[in-house]
Amino acid sequence: MDALRDRVVIVTGASGGIGAAAAEALAAAGARVVLAARRPEALENVCERICQAGGTAVPVPTDMRNEQSVEHLIEAALETYGALDALVNNAAVGMVRTIADGRTEEWLTMIETNLLGTLFACRAALRPMLARGAGDILNVTSAAAYEAWPYLAVYAATKAAVHALSQGLRAEVADKGIRVMTLEVHNVSGTGFAGSFDPAVAKEAVKHWEQRGLLRRASGMLQPQDAARAIVFQLAQPNPASVHHLSLRARAN
């Protein structure tokens, strides 16, 4: 993992789950990590764990729905470390509800966080990357983007959009020295993702997912550390190699 030593990497959604695990794994590989999320105390806790383990990290509270907040994140990375080598767009929120019962405020939260926030971060990060002619952008997507998950259709749509924009962005910047990659994850536990679910709806949603074979607990669930290792693997590839898209699932899924 010497390829990651001293590289400056921003990880969004780094206050817990995949983001926190990725930040810790990247720091352990020698990267200098910038932690971004909305919860300052949780960010501080992750940062403290990294530093106690001998890594280098700085927390930057960030609201991905706010353009100025995301711009500040990129500026903070440049001011702190003088460079930006990689951006991991992991921040996302999901809510369960049928389209017929959909709530506009929930739709806006998912679209603005998962899609618009990713766009804000990509655009802001590209400025220093394009100026240097080098950089990595890794966008985390979901298996829900490619399968029919009832009650998660809007979340799935945002992740499908992130995959599509990643492909388009790659075509725009690959010949300018920028790698654009995606990591598709499936059924990762311990992320806090279900924390925003409506409990009354979630029970019905889980029943449908199990009936369709989309959620098979007996097959085993991935952990955030599994996704973190995949992120490290993708970012550690030497030029000109690029793992454009990686699908991470439990063996039986």
mmCIF file of C-alpha atoms in Angstrom:
data_model
loop_
_atom_site.group_PDB
_atom_site.id
_atom_site.type_symbol
_atom_site.label_atom_id
_atom_site.label_comp_id
_atom_site.label_asym_id
_atom_site.label_seq_id
_atom_site.Cartn_x
_atom_site.Cartn_y
_atom_site.Cartn_z
ATOM 1 C CA MET A 1 0.000 0.000 0.000
ATOM 2 C CA ASP A 2 3.003 2.333 -0.404
ATOM 3 C CA ALA A 3 1.086 3.836 -3.331
ATOM 4 C CA LEU A 4 -1.146 5.615 -0.801
ATOM 5 C CA ARG A 5 1.578 6.952 1.475
ATOM 6 C CA ASP A 6 1.250 10.720 2.051
ATOM 7 C CA ARG A 7 -1.598 11.043 -0.458
ATOM 8 C CA VAL A 8 -4.327 13.462 0.604
ATOM 9 C CA VAL A 9 -7.748 11.797 0.529
ATOM 10 C CA ILE A 10 -11.139 13.307 1.360
ATOM 11 C CA VAL A 11 -13.755 10.826 2.587
ATOM 12 C CA THR A 12 -17.357 12.036 2.857
ATOM 13 C CA GLY A 13 -19.837 10.396 5.195
ATOM 14 C CA ALA A 14 -16.845 9.647 7.421
ATOM 15 C CA SER A 15 -18.591 9.862 10.794
ATOM 16 C CA GLY A 16 -19.513 6.163 10.762
ATOM 17 C CA GLY A 17 -20.084 3.020 8.717
ATOM 18 C CA ILE A 18 -18.234 2.641 5.415
ATOM 19 C CA GLY A 19 -16.873 6.196 5.509
ATOM 20 C CA ALA A 20 -15.263 5.830 8.930
ATOM 21 C CA ALA A 21 -13.884 2.386 8.079
ATOM 22 C CA ALA A 22 -12.475 3.700 4.789
ATOM 23 C CA ALA A 23 -10.860 6.685 6.496
ATOM 24 C CA GLU A 24 -9.203 4.432 9.064
ATOM 25 C CA ALA A 25 -8.006 1.966 6.418
ATOM 26 C CA LEU A 26 -6.627 4.737 4.208
ATOM 27 C CA ALA A 27 -4.825 6.330 7.146
ATOM 28 C CA ALA A 28 -3.380 2.951 8.100
ATOM 29 C CA ALA A 29 -2.031 2.716 4.536
ATOM 30 C CA GLY A 30 -0.255 6.039 5.015
ATOM 31 C CA ALA A 31 -2.729 8.478 3.474
ATOM 32 C CA ARG A 32 -3.444 11.864 5.013
ATOM 33 C CA VAL A 33 -7.192 11.845 5.421
ATOM 34 C CA VAL A 34 -9.771 14.632 5.521
ATOM 35 C CA LEU A 35 -12.946 13.479 7.256
ATOM 36 C CA ALA A 36 -16.248 15.028 6.165
ATOM 37 C CA ALA A 37 -19.737 14.569 7.634
ATOM 38 C CA ARG A 38 -22.460 16.572 9.333
ATOM 39 C CA ARG A 39 -21.852 15.368 12.904
ATOM 40 C CA PRO A 40 -18.815 17.137 14.425
ATOM 41 C CA GLU A 41 -18.577 14.975 17.547
ATOM 42 C CA ALA A 42 -18.693 11.736 15.592
ATOM 43 C CA LEU A 43 -16.041 13.074 13.203
ATOM 44 C CA GLU A 44 -13.815 13.980 16.136
ATOM 45 C CA ASN A 45 -14.148 10.441 17.485
ATOM 46 C CA VAL A 46 -13.070 8.900 14.175
ATOM 47 C CA CYS A 47 -10.216 11.380 13.884
ATOM 48 C CA GLU A 48 -9.054 10.540 17.408
ATOM 49 C CA ARG A 49 -9.019 6.808 16.639
ATOM 50 C CA ILE A 50 -6.945 7.412 13.519
ATOM 51 C CA CYS A 51 -4.438 9.630 15.311
ATOM 52 C CA GLN A 52 -4.120 7.245 18.261
ATOM 53 C CA ALA A 53 -3.295 4.491 15.767
ATOM 54 C CA GLY A 54 -0.500 6.624 14.326
ATOM 55 C CA GLY A 55 -2.374 7.981 11.318
ATOM 56 C CA THR A 56 -2.929 11.520 10.062
ATOM 57 C CA ALA A 57 -6.417 12.986 9.803
ATOM 58 C CA VAL A 58 -8.355 16.212 10.158
ATOM 59 C CA PRO A 59 -12.148 16.574 10.621
ATOM 60 C CA VAL A 60 -14.132 19.071 8.529
ATOM 61 C CA PRO A 61 -17.859 19.218 9.385
ATOM 62 C CA THR A 62 -19.673 19.304 6.045
ATOM 63 C CA ASP A 63 -23.263 19.360 4.816
ATOM 64 C CA MET A 64 -23.231 17.749 1.359
ATOM 65 C CA ARG A 65 -26.516 19.480 0.514
ATOM 66 C CA ASN A 66 -24.891 22.888 0.898
ATOM 67 C CA GLU A 67 -22.700 24.043 -1.992
ATOM 68 C CA GLN A 68 -20.681 26.469 0.132
ATOM 69 C CA SER A 69 -20.077 23.809 2.778
ATOM 70 C CA VAL A 70 -18.692 21.424 0.162
ATOM 71 C CA GLU A 71 -16.506 24.153 -1.329
ATOM 72 C CA HIS A 72 -15.128 24.808 2.163
ATOM 73 C CA LEU A 73 -14.296 21.111 2.495
ATOM 74 C CA ILE A 74 -12.087 21.159 -0.594
ATOM 75 C CA GLU A 75 -10.467 24.425 0.480
ATOM 76 C CA ALA A 76 -9.778 23.012 3.946
ATOM 77 C CA ALA A 77 -7.992 20.006 2.461
ATOM 78 C CA LEU A 78 -5.820 22.266 0.298
ATOM 79 C CA GLU A 79 -5.073 24.655 3.143
ATOM 80 C CA THR A 80 -4.217 21.854 5.567
ATOM 81 C CA TYR A 81 -2.133 19.606 3.337
ATOM 82 C CA GLY A 82 -1.391 21.714 0.256
ATOM 83 C CA ALA A 83 -2.826 19.172 -2.178
ATOM 84 C CA LEU A 84 -5.776 16.923 -2.986
ATOM 85 C CA ASP A 85 -5.039 13.509 -4.447
ATOM 86 C CA ALA A 86 -8.334 11.659 -4.056
ATOM 87 C CA LEU A 87 -11.986 12.151 -3.228
ATOM 88 C CA VAL A 88 -14.169 9.320 -1.929
ATOM 89 C CA ASN A 89 -17.837 10.283 -2.320
ATOM 90 C CA ASN A 90 -19.466 7.994 0.226
ATOM 91 C CA ALA A 91 -22.028 10.243 1.955
ATOM 92 C CA ALA A 92 -25.588 9.118 1.290
ATOM 93 C CA VAL A 93 -28.964 8.782 2.925
ATOM 94 C CA GLY A 94 -31.795 6.362 2.198
ATOM 95 C CA MET A 95 -35.438 6.292 3.194
ATOM 96 C CA VAL A 96 -38.021 3.565 2.700
ATOM 97 C CA ARG A 97 -41.444 4.310 1.278
ATOM 98 C CA THR A 98 -43.454 3.380 -1.794
ATOM 99 C CA ILE A 99 -43.666 5.899 -4.607
ATOM 100 C CA ALA A 100 -47.417 6.163 -4.084
ATOM 101 C CA ASP A 101 -46.858 7.181 -0.465
ATOM 102 C CA GLY A 102 -43.781 9.262 -1.246
ATOM 103 C CA ARG A 103 -42.975 12.419 0.684
ATOM 104 C CA THR A 104 -41.421 15.272 -1.228
ATOM 105 C CA GLU A 105 -39.113 16.320 1.607
ATOM 106 C CA GLU A 106 -37.662 12.808 1.776
ATOM 107 C CA TRP A 107 -37.134 12.718 -1.983
ATOM 108 C CA LEU A 108 -35.341 16.071 -1.865
ATOM 109 C CA THR A 109 -33.125 14.925 1.003
ATOM 110 C CA MET A 110 -31.997 11.850 -0.938
ATOM 111 C CA ILE A 111 -31.566 13.632 -4.263
ATOM 112 C CA GLU A 112 -29.715 16.595 -2.763
ATOM 113 C CA THR A 113 -27.454 14.496 -0.530
ATOM 114 C CA ASN A 114 -26.713 11.524 -2.756
ATOM 115 C CA LEU A 115 -26.658 13.123 -6.188
ATOM 116 C CA LEU A 116 -26.299 16.891 -5.907
ATOM 117 C CA GLY A 117 -23.786 16.586 -3.044
ATOM 118 C CA THR A 118 -21.701 14.208 -5.141
ATOM 119 C CA LEU A 119 -21.799 16.694 -8.027
ATOM 120 C CA PHE A 120 -20.787 19.575 -5.755
ATOM 121 C CA ALA A 121 -17.832 17.578 -4.454
ATOM 122 C CA CYS A 122 -16.717 16.352 -7.898
ATOM 123 C CA ARG A 123 -16.778 19.842 -9.368
ATOM 124 C CA ALA A 124 -14.898 21.408 -6.471
ATOM 125 C CA ALA A 125 -12.288 18.630 -6.344
ATOM 126 C CA LEU A 126 -11.698 18.726 -10.091
ATOM 127 C CA ARG A 127 -10.333 22.267 -9.985
ATOM 128 C CA PRO A 128 -7.080 21.389 -8.163
ATOM 129 C CA MET A 129 -6.910 17.935 -9.765
ATOM 130 C CA LEU A 130 -7.161 19.239 -13.313
ATOM 131 C CA ALA A 131 -4.622 21.941 -12.543
ATOM 132 C CA ARG A 132 -2.146 19.218 -11.506
ATOM 133 C CA GLY A 133 -3.191 16.755 -14.178
ATOM 134 C CA ALA A 134 -3.701 14.010 -11.593
ATOM 135 C CA GLY A 135 -6.278 12.786 -9.095
ATOM 136 C CA ASP A 136 -8.777 10.084 -8.202
ATOM 137 C CA ILE A 137 -12.532 10.310 -7.685
ATOM 138 C CA LEU A 138 -14.238 7.232 -6.272
ATOM 139 C CA ASN A 139 -18.031 7.311 -6.016
ATOM 140 C CA VAL A 140 -19.779 4.721 -3.852
ATOM 141 C CA THR A 141 -22.943 3.323 -5.414
ATOM 142 C CA SER A 142 -25.342 0.551 -4.453
ATOM 143 C CA ALA A 143 -26.636 -2.762 -5.781
ATOM 144 C CA ALA A 144 -30.073 -1.157 -5.479
ATOM 145 C CA ALA A 145 -29.196 0.899 -8.546
ATOM 146 C CA TYR A 146 -29.240 -2.222 -10.739
ATOM 147 C CA GLU A 147 -32.032 -4.281 -9.150
ATOM 148 C CA ALA A 148 -35.699 -3.711 -8.338
ATOM 149 C CA TRP A 149 -35.837 -2.912 -4.612
ATOM 150 C CA PRO A 150 -39.400 -1.970 -3.641
ATOM 151 C CA TYR A 151 -39.620 0.839 -1.081
ATOM 152 C CA LEU A 152 -36.098 1.994 -2.037
ATOM 153 C CA ALA A 153 -36.839 3.188 -5.564
ATOM 154 C CA VAL A 154 -35.863 6.824 -5.032
ATOM 155 C CA TYR A 155 -32.642 5.950 -3.229
ATOM 156 C CA ALA A 156 -31.884 3.475 -6.022
ATOM 157 C CA ALA A 157 -32.534 6.170 -8.623
ATOM 158 C CA THR A 158 -30.013 8.501 -6.988
ATOM 159 C CA LYS A 159 -27.371 5.766 -6.957
ATOM 160 C CA ALA A 160 -28.080 4.860 -10.588
ATOM 161 C CA ALA A 161 -27.617 8.531 -11.410
ATOM 162 C CA VAL A 162 -24.273 8.581 -9.569
ATOM 163 C CA HIS A 163 -23.132 5.596 -11.625
ATOM 164 C CA ALA A 164 -24.187 7.291 -14.870
ATOM 165 C CA LEU A 165 -22.553 10.602 -14.015
ATOM 166 C CA SER A 166 -19.362 8.734 -13.054
ATOM 167 C CA GLN A 167 -19.219 7.168 -16.498
ATOM 168 C CA GLY A 168 -19.772 10.518 -18.165
ATOM 169 C CA LEU A 169 -17.217 12.236 -15.953
ATOM 170 C CA ARG A 170 -14.650 9.528 -16.726
ATOM 171 C CA ALA A 171 -15.082 10.208 -20.428
ATOM 172 C CA GLU A 172 -14.520 13.906 -19.794
ATOM 173 C CA VAL A 173 -11.372 13.739 -17.666
ATOM 174 C CA ALA A 174 -9.591 10.407 -18.193
ATOM 175 C CA ASP A 175 -7.243 11.874 -20.778
ATOM 176 C CA LYS A 176 -6.483 14.738 -18.380
ATOM 177 C CA GLY A 177 -4.927 12.449 -15.768
ATOM 178 C CA ILE A 178 -8.001 11.897 -13.596
ATOM 179 C CA ARG A 179 -9.302 8.443 -12.652
ATOM 180 C CA VAL A 180 -13.028 8.106 -11.963
ATOM 181 C CA MET A 181 -14.123 4.885 -10.282
ATOM 182 C CA THR A 182 -17.237 3.447 -8.699
ATOM 183 C CA LEU A 183 -17.717 0.907 -5.929
ATOM 184 C CA GLU A 184 -21.068 -0.884 -5.807
ATOM 185 C CA VAL A 185 -21.900 -2.323 -2.382
ATOM 186 C CA HIS A 186 -24.626 -4.772 -1.426
ATOM 187 C CA ASN A 187 -26.113 -5.401 2.027
ATOM 188 C CA VAL A 188 -23.473 -3.903 4.289
ATOM 189 C CA SER A 189 -24.445 -4.021 7.949
ATOM 190 C CA GLY A 190 -23.218 -1.731 10.692
ATOM 191 C CA THR A 191 -23.456 1.413 8.576
ATOM 192 C CA GLY A 192 -26.346 3.164 10.318
ATOM 193 C CA PHE A 193 -28.031 3.375 6.892
ATOM 194 C CA ALA A 194 -31.340 2.085 8.251
ATOM 195 C CA GLY A 195 -31.350 4.720 10.967
ATOM 196 C CA SER A 196 -33.378 7.069 8.760
ATOM 197 C CA PHE A 197 -35.987 4.433 7.899
ATOM 198 C CA ASP A 198 -39.566 4.849 9.061
ATOM 199 C CA PRO A 199 -39.874 1.847 11.443
ATOM 200 C CA ALA A 200 -43.472 1.153 10.459
ATOM 201 C CA VAL A 201 -42.563 1.010 6.764
ATOM 202 C CA ALA A 202 -39.203 -0.725 7.219
ATOM 203 C CA LYS A 203 -40.797 -3.911 8.556
ATOM 204 C CA GLU A 204 -42.927 -4.269 5.427
ATOM 205 C CA ALA A 205 -40.006 -3.346 3.177
ATOM 206 C CA VAL A 206 -37.722 -5.976 4.696
ATOM 207 C CA LYS A 207 -40.414 -8.618 4.183
ATOM 208 C CA HIS A 208 -40.599 -7.773 0.473
ATOM 209 C CA TRP A 209 -36.791 -7.763 0.114
ATOM 210 C CA GLU A 210 -36.529 -11.188 1.704
ATOM 211 C CA GLN A 211 -39.343 -12.563 -0.470
ATOM 212 C CA ARG A 212 -37.537 -11.333 -3.590
ATOM 213 C CA GLY A 213 -34.202 -12.740 -2.482
ATOM 214 C CA LEU A 214 -32.647 -9.285 -2.332
ATOM 215 C CA LEU A 215 -31.888 -9.607 1.372
ATOM 216 C CA ARG A 216 -30.623 -13.005 2.512
ATOM 217 C CA ARG A 217 -29.229 -12.747 6.007
ATOM 218 C CA ALA A 218 -28.311 -16.451 6.018
ATOM 219 C CA SER A 219 -25.848 -15.726 3.209
ATOM 220 C CA GLY A 220 -23.919 -13.387 5.463
ATOM 221 C CA MET A 221 -23.728 -9.613 5.551
ATOM 222 C CA LEU A 222 -20.750 -7.535 4.570
ATOM 223 C CA GLN A 223 -19.125 -5.235 7.119
ATOM 224 C CA PRO A 224 -17.899 -1.645 6.599
ATOM 225 C CA GLN A 225 -14.315 -2.928 6.744
ATOM 226 C CA ASP A 226 -14.983 -5.061 3.654
ATOM 227 C CA ALA A 227 -15.946 -1.974 1.680
ATOM 228 C CA ALA A 228 -12.982 -0.083 3.151
ATOM 229 C CA ARG A 229 -10.557 -2.695 1.825
ATOM 230 C CA ALA A 230 -12.127 -2.401 -1.620
ATOM 231 C CA ILE A 231 -11.712 1.379 -1.549
ATOM 232 C CA VAL A 232 -8.058 1.065 -0.565
ATOM 233 C CA PHE A 233 -7.551 -1.484 -3.354
ATOM 234 C CA GLN A 234 -9.040 0.785 -6.008
ATOM 235 C CA LEU A 235 -7.143 3.883 -4.932
ATOM 236 C CA ALA A 236 -3.847 2.009 -4.597
ATOM 237 C CA GLN A 237 -3.711 0.883 -8.224
ATOM 238 C CA PRO A 238 -0.637 2.308 -10.002
ATOM 239 C CA ASN A 239 -1.038 4.410 -13.112
ATOM 240 C CA PRO A 240 -2.309 3.854 -15.716
ATOM 241 C CA ALA A 241 -4.432 1.065 -14.188
ATOM 242 C CA SER A 242 -7.978 1.897 -13.132
ATOM 243 C CA VAL A 243 -10.595 -0.358 -11.570
ATOM 244 C CA HIS A 244 -13.437 1.518 -13.239
ATOM 245 C CA HIS A 245 -16.209 -0.343 -11.406
ATOM 246 C CA LEU A 246 -16.086 -2.861 -8.578
ATOM 247 C CA SER A 247 -19.091 -4.847 -7.327
ATOM 248 C CA LEU A 248 -18.757 -6.005 -3.716
ATOM 249 C CA ARG A 249 -21.154 -8.647 -2.420
ATOM 250 C CA ALA A 250 -21.232 -11.508 0.042
ATOM 251 C CA ARG A 251 -20.197 -14.753 -1.676
ATOM 252 C CA ALA A 252 -23.707 -16.210 -1.892
ATOM 253 C CA ASN A 253 -25.281 -12.990 -3.170
#
